[in-house]
XYZ file of N, CA and C in Angstrom:
489
model
N 13.677 35.015 53.672
C 13.343 33.893 54.510
C 12.832 34.412 55.855
N 11.769 33.831 56.357
C 11.168 34.252 57.618
C 11.449 33.187 58.661
N 11.978 33.589 59.790
C 12.235 32.658 60.891
C 11.081 32.758 61.881
N 10.526 31.622 62.226
C 9.449 31.590 63.207
C 10.037 31.253 64.561
N 9.657 31.995 65.570
C 10.167 31.747 66.912
C 9.001 31.716 67.888
N 9.130 30.839 68.862
C 8.139 30.804 69.935
C 8.434 31.944 70.896
N 7.421 32.415 71.607
C 7.674 33.431 72.623
C 8.720 32.927 73.616
N 9.484 33.833 74.168
C 10.542 33.466 75.114
C 9.993 32.555 76.201
N 10.733 31.497 76.482
C 10.343 30.571 77.542
C 9.307 29.547 77.139
N 8.867 29.553 75.889
C 7.861 28.586 75.446
C 8.431 27.710 74.346
N 8.009 26.470 74.338
C 8.407 25.549 73.286
C 7.549 25.828 72.061
N 8.154 25.794 70.894
C 7.426 26.085 69.657
C 6.454 24.977 69.293
N 6.509 23.849 69.969
C 5.611 22.746 69.654
C 6.201 21.830 68.613
N 6.792 22.381 67.576
C 7.397 21.563 66.531
C 8.779 21.106 66.965
N 9.521 21.986 67.585
C 10.870 21.669 68.043
C 10.879 21.535 69.560
N 11.029 20.315 70.034
C 11.115 20.113 71.472
C 12.499 20.539 71.947
N 12.574 20.958 73.199
C 13.872 21.306 73.772
C 14.760 20.070 73.770
N 16.032 20.280 73.471
C 16.974 19.171 73.423
C 18.248 19.559 74.168
N 18.785 18.645 74.988
C 20.067 18.913 75.630
C 21.183 18.924 74.579
N 22.347 19.495 74.907
C 23.475 19.455 73.971
C 23.840 18.010 73.627
N 24.375 17.773 72.415
C 24.649 16.405 71.956
C 25.497 15.568 72.908
N 26.567 16.119 73.467
C 27.429 15.314 74.339
C 26.699 14.894 75.615
N 25.841 15.751 76.122
C 25.054 15.401 77.308
C 24.012 14.355 76.941
N 23.387 14.509 75.798
C 22.379 13.552 75.353
C 22.996 12.172 75.139
N 24.201 12.107 74.572
C 24.877 10.816 74.379
C 25.098 10.115 75.715
N 25.540 10.855 76.726
C 25.736 10.266 78.058
C 24.409 9.779 78.628
N 23.370 10.564 78.447
C 22.054 10.180 78.970
C 21.506 8.944 78.257
N 21.780 8.807 76.977
C 21.336 7.619 76.237
C 22.017 6.378 76.799
N 23.314 6.467 77.100
C 24.029 5.319 77.691
C 23.435 4.948 79.054
N 23.159 5.951 79.867
C 22.576 5.701 81.190
C 21.186 5.081 81.048
N 20.402 5.585 80.108
C 19.069 5.038 79.839
C 19.165 3.570 79.423
N 20.073 3.262 78.510
C 20.228 1.879 78.043
C 20.613 0.958 79.196
N 21.484 1.417 80.083
C 21.853 0.615 81.258
C 20.642 0.360 82.146
N 19.843 1.396 82.365
C 18.654 1.245 83.213
C 17.665 0.272 82.584
N 17.427 0.418 81.291
C 16.475 -0.470 80.621
C 16.985 -1.905 80.580
N 18.295 -2.099 80.522
C 18.851 -3.453 80.482
C 18.577 -4.210 81.778
N 18.329 -3.492 82.864
C 18.026 -4.158 84.132
C 16.536 -4.481 84.275
N 15.729 -4.077 83.316
C 14.287 -4.349 83.320
C 14.065 -5.752 82.746
N 13.494 -6.678 83.526
C 13.329 -8.054 83.042
C 12.398 -8.202 81.838
N 11.615 -7.171 81.526
C 10.716 -7.275 80.374
C 11.378 -6.816 79.076
N 12.620 -6.353 79.137
C 13.316 -5.865 77.944
C 14.383 -6.860 77.517
N 14.312 -7.248 76.230
C 15.269 -8.204 75.680
C 16.471 -7.546 75.039
N 16.285 -6.361 74.456
C 17.381 -5.646 73.798
C 16.982 -4.187 73.629
N 17.992 -3.328 73.541
C 17.784 -1.891 73.341
C 18.654 -1.447 72.172
N 18.033 -0.779 71.206
C 18.736 -0.270 70.024
C 18.579 1.243 69.940
N 19.591 1.882 69.368
C 19.508 3.269 68.935
C 19.519 3.229 67.420
N 18.619 3.963 66.775
C 18.620 3.984 65.312
C 18.350 5.397 64.835
N 18.335 5.579 63.545
C 18.116 6.906 62.988
C 19.413 7.694 62.913
N 19.272 9.011 62.832
C 20.440 9.864 62.600
C 21.443 9.812 63.748
N 20.991 9.612 64.972
C 21.938 9.535 66.093
C 22.782 8.271 66.019
N 22.201 7.174 65.595
C 22.966 5.931 65.468
C 23.988 6.026 64.351
N 23.659 6.775 63.306
C 24.585 6.908 62.177
C 25.641 7.977 62.433
N 25.520 8.682 63.558
C 26.501 9.702 63.893
C 26.296 11.022 63.180
N 25.098 11.227 62.616
C 24.822 12.460 61.877
C 23.554 13.164 62.365
N 23.410 13.357 63.673
C 22.196 14.049 64.117
C 22.256 15.527 63.772
N 21.116 16.048 63.400
C 21.005 17.478 63.140
C 20.397 18.170 64.343
N 20.252 19.470 64.289
C 19.691 20.202 65.431
C 18.238 19.827 65.722
N 17.543 19.292 64.748
C 16.140 18.906 64.943
C 15.956 17.401 65.117
N 17.049 16.661 65.198
C 16.959 15.202 65.305
C 16.361 14.784 66.638
N 15.477 13.800 66.558
C 14.954 13.223 67.783
C 15.819 12.026 68.158
N 15.461 11.367 69.241
C 16.160 10.166 69.684
C 15.259 8.995 69.343
N 15.722 8.128 68.457
C 14.956 6.958 68.035
C 15.506 5.733 68.743
N 14.670 5.111 69.554
C 15.048 3.916 70.298
C 14.119 2.781 69.905
N 14.660 1.578 69.897
C 13.845 0.391 69.640
C 14.177 -0.645 70.705
N 13.184 -1.427 71.060
C 13.377 -2.482 72.052
C 12.731 -3.768 71.558
N 13.262 -4.877 72.055
C 12.526 -6.131 71.989
C 12.047 -6.388 73.410
N 10.885 -6.979 73.528
C 10.319 -7.239 74.845
C 10.288 -8.735 75.118
N 10.166 -9.077 76.375
C 10.135 -10.476 76.783
C 8.995 -11.206 76.082
N 9.213 -12.479 75.824
C 8.180 -13.313 75.205
C 6.980 -13.409 76.146
N 5.811 -13.594 75.565
C 4.617 -13.817 76.359
C 3.786 -12.583 76.650
N 4.294 -11.401 76.305
C 3.492 -10.190 76.505
C 2.508 -10.052 75.346
N 1.237 -9.830 75.658
C 0.263 -9.648 74.580
C 0.368 -8.230 74.017
N -0.381 -7.960 72.960
C -0.296 -6.671 72.265
C -0.618 -5.505 73.198
N -1.590 -5.684 74.058
C -1.963 -4.606 74.982
C -0.839 -4.319 75.979
N -0.227 -5.371 76.501
C 0.883 -5.196 77.449
C 2.079 -4.554 76.764
N 2.333 -4.918 75.510
C 3.438 -4.293 74.765
C 3.151 -2.812 74.527
N 1.900 -2.476 74.227
C 1.534 -1.069 74.011
C 1.740 -0.262 75.291
N 1.272 -0.808 76.413
C 1.454 -0.118 77.690
C 2.936 0.054 78.012
N 3.707 -0.992 77.745
C 5.147 -0.920 78.013
C 5.791 0.150 77.138
N 5.388 0.235 75.893
C 5.931 1.262 74.994
C 5.644 2.661 75.541
N 4.421 2.887 75.990
C 4.073 4.196 76.560
C 4.904 4.492 77.801
N 5.079 3.493 78.661
C 5.907 3.669 79.859
C 7.350 3.990 79.482
N 7.874 3.290 78.475
C 9.254 3.527 78.047
C 9.417 4.913 77.432
N 8.417 5.358 76.675
C 8.493 6.704 76.092
C 8.528 7.766 77.194
N 7.690 7.602 78.205
C 7.683 8.558 79.320
C 9.014 8.517 80.067
N 9.520 7.316 80.299
C 10.797 7.174 81.000
C 11.935 7.782 80.185
N 11.948 7.533 78.889
C 13.000 8.087 78.033
C 12.940 9.609 78.023
N 11.758 10.173 77.920
C 11.623 11.635 77.932
C 12.158 12.223 79.230
N 11.831 11.570 80.327
C 12.291 12.059 81.635
C 13.808 11.939 81.763
N 14.348 10.779 81.436
C 15.789 10.547 81.607
C 16.637 11.355 80.623
N 16.127 11.549 79.412
C 16.911 12.256 78.396
C 16.718 13.765 78.461
N 15.664 14.205 79.125
C 15.419 15.636 79.249
C 14.851 16.265 77.994
N 14.121 15.474 77.209
C 13.494 15.983 75.989
C 12.281 15.127 75.640
N 11.314 15.753 74.992
C 10.164 15.008 74.482
C 10.396 14.547 73.052
N 11.539 14.894 72.493
C 11.859 14.506 71.114
C 12.413 13.085 71.106
N 11.550 12.147 71.498
C 11.928 10.743 71.650
C 10.864 9.885 70.990
N 11.303 8.836 70.323
C 10.367 7.844 69.812
C 10.879 6.476 70.222
N 9.983 5.642 70.703
C 10.330 4.282 71.104
C 9.498 3.330 70.265
N 10.166 2.380 69.645
C 9.528 1.383 68.794
C 9.698 0.019 69.452
N 8.615 -0.733 69.557
C 8.685 -2.126 69.996
C 8.830 -2.957 68.729
N 9.969 -3.612 68.578
C 10.252 -4.295 67.313
C 9.245 -5.387 66.982
N 8.689 -6.029 67.984
C 7.692 -7.065 67.722
C 6.458 -6.504 67.018
N 6.204 -5.214 67.170
C 5.013 -4.587 66.602
C 5.313 -3.632 65.455
N 6.569 -3.442 65.138
C 6.964 -2.462 64.116
C 6.685 -2.988 62.714
N 6.404 -2.096 61.770
C 6.340 -2.527 60.369
C 7.658 -3.207 59.990
N 7.574 -4.205 59.143
C 8.746 -5.018 58.810
C 9.889 -4.185 58.247
N 9.598 -3.239 57.387
C 10.672 -2.434 56.791
C 11.382 -1.622 57.875
N 10.638 -1.085 58.831
C 11.260 -0.348 59.929
C 12.089 -1.290 60.797
N 11.541 -2.443 61.124
C 12.294 -3.419 61.913
C 13.596 -3.801 61.237
N 13.539 -4.030 59.931
C 14.747 -4.366 59.183
C 15.742 -3.212 59.227
N 15.255 -1.994 59.088
C 16.139 -0.823 59.127
C 16.845 -0.721 60.481
N 16.119 -0.979 61.562
C 16.735 -0.945 62.895
C 17.833 -1.999 62.984
N 17.545 -3.210 62.522
C 18.536 -4.282 62.602
C 19.735 -4.023 61.698
N 19.484 -3.471 60.512
C 20.560 -3.279 59.533
C 21.421 -2.056 59.830
N 20.794 -0.978 60.299
C 21.530 0.287 60.444
C 21.596 0.805 61.870
N 20.800 0.218 62.748
C 20.790 0.688 64.132
C 21.990 0.167 64.899
N 22.096 0.634 66.119
C 23.204 0.232 66.981
C 22.625 -0.461 68.208
N 23.030 -1.697 68.423
C 22.591 -2.447 69.597
C 23.300 -1.867 70.819
N 22.529 -1.297 71.737
C 23.115 -0.673 72.928
C 23.271 -1.665 74.071
N 22.249 -2.460 74.307
C 22.281 -3.456 75.381
C 21.482 -4.673 74.932
N 21.893 -5.830 75.456
C 21.256 -7.093 75.077
C 21.117 -7.984 76.314
N 20.209 -7.648 77.222
C 20.073 -8.458 78.432
C 19.517 -9.865 78.180
N 18.796 -10.050 77.073
C 18.236 -11.369 76.740
C 18.634 -11.727 75.306
N 19.862 -12.226 75.110
C 20.352 -12.481 73.746
C 19.461 -13.428 72.938
N 18.914 -14.433 73.575
C 18.063 -15.376 72.825
C 16.781 -14.708 72.350
N 16.213 -13.865 73.181
C 14.994 -13.155 72.773
C 15.303 -12.193 71.639
N 16.412 -11.468 71.758
C 16.812 -10.550 70.692
C 16.997 -11.309 69.388
N 17.662 -12.453 69.456
C 17.905 -13.249 68.251
C 16.601 -13.774 67.654
N 15.668 -14.196 68.492
C 14.387 -14.715 67.989
C 13.594 -13.623 67.274
N 13.557 -12.429 67.854
C 12.827 -11.323 67.223
C 13.517 -10.923 65.925
N 14.847 -10.834 65.946
C 15.596 -10.471 64.736
C 15.373 -11.505 63.636
N 15.381 -12.779 63.991
C 15.148 -13.832 62.997
C 13.762 -13.699 62.372
N 12.752 -13.433 63.188
C 11.391 -13.273 62.676
C 11.300 -12.079 61.727
N 11.897 -10.967 62.110
C 11.868 -9.770 61.257
C 12.567 -10.048 59.933
N 13.755 -10.639 59.987
C 14.515 -10.897 58.756
C 13.798 -11.894 57.847
N 13.210 -12.933 58.435
C 12.470 -13.915 57.628
C 11.298 -13.250 56.917
N 10.529 -12.447 57.654
C 9.376 -11.779 57.052
C 9.812 -10.739 56.019
N 10.902 -10.035 56.293
C 11.418 -9.041 55.344
C 11.790 -9.721 54.025
N 12.490 -10.838 54.111
C 12.886 -11.558 52.893
C 11.675 -12.159 52.181
N 10.702 -12.646 52.940
C 9.484 -13.192 52.332
C 8.729 -12.130 51.540
N 8.746 -10.891 52.017
C 7.988 -9.813 51.378
C 8.781 -9.064 50.307
N 10.067 -9.364 50.162
C 10.916 -8.637 49.211
C 10.372 -8.657 47.780
N 9.926 -9.797 47.241
C 9.397 -9.779 45.869
C 8.194 -8.842 45.712
N 7.326 -8.805 46.687
C 6.165 -7.913 46.623
C 6.606 -6.450 46.665
N 7.579 -6.126 47.541
C 8.071 -4.743 47.598
C 8.682 -4.329 46.268
N 9.443 -5.225 45.635
C 10.047 -4.900 44.334
C 8.972 -4.639 43.286
N 7.928 -5.461 43.280
C 6.831 -5.293 42.332
C 6.112 -3.958 42.555
N 5.817 -3.641 43.803
C 5.148 -2.375 44.113
C 6.033 -1.180 43.770
N 7.323 -1.276 44.061
C 8.252 -0.184 43.721
C 8.328 0.026 42.214
N 8.337 -1.065 41.449
C 8.393 -0.953 39.988
C 7.123 -0.286 39.459
N 5.973 -0.652 40.009
C 4.719 -0.026 39.590
C 4.681 1.452 39.921
N 5.178 1.817 41.092
C 5.231 3.225 41.485
C 6.166 3.998 40.561
N 7.332 3.438 40.270
C 8.285 4.110 39.375
C 7.668 4.324 37.996
N 6.917 3.343 37.518
C 6.257 3.454 36.209
C 5.228 4.585 36.222
N 4.407 4.646 37.282
C 3.400 5.711 37.369
C 4.052 7.090 37.448
N 5.155 7.190 38.152
C 5.856 8.479 38.249
C 6.385 8.883 36.878
N 7.017 7.945 36.170
C 7.550 8.245 34.826
C 6.446 8.686 33.878
N 5.271 8.084 34.002
C 4.152 8.407 33.115
C 3.356 9.623 33.594
N 3.746 10.197 34.716
C 3.046 11.367 35.239
C 1.707 11.044 35.866
N 1.507 9.799 36.288
C 0.224 9.385 36.868
C 0.291 9.227 38.381
N 1.292 9.804 39.004
C 1.455 9.609 40.449
C 0.562 10.526 41.275
N 0.430 11.765 40.890
C -0.303 12.754 41.693
C -1.801 12.482 41.675
N -2.431 12.823 42.814
C -3.850 12.860 43.009
C -4.644 11.827 42.402
């Protein structure tokens, strides 16, 4: 087995520098408190391996937010970029992803709601409205997902999946 290492003092590009887990957990709490005071944020979630309590050495920090009603797609995109920069600065790592739930694919939104951890909820009604929309759309699309999954499983069994 060959181990690849970046030159001393340089980031390898694939693995961003990460603070120790206990420090990162404290920083995530502080970040959630700061974001909860932002009037454009309705809720803050932690999801992924950190929310499940099983982060690995290469785990990033996955955060999701709901934003205030009335922001158009462009404003939500700008806000997401601002939040990503703020999270990187506050957490001390670039290994951060921020998802705006209003714009997330339905399956990802459902995963955040089902398995993520709600950190702060400054606008409970907004959080509930976004969650209701995601869950309604997820359930509406469930029959189609089952049909597509069955077709994929059939192609794999028949050896017709590749290329």
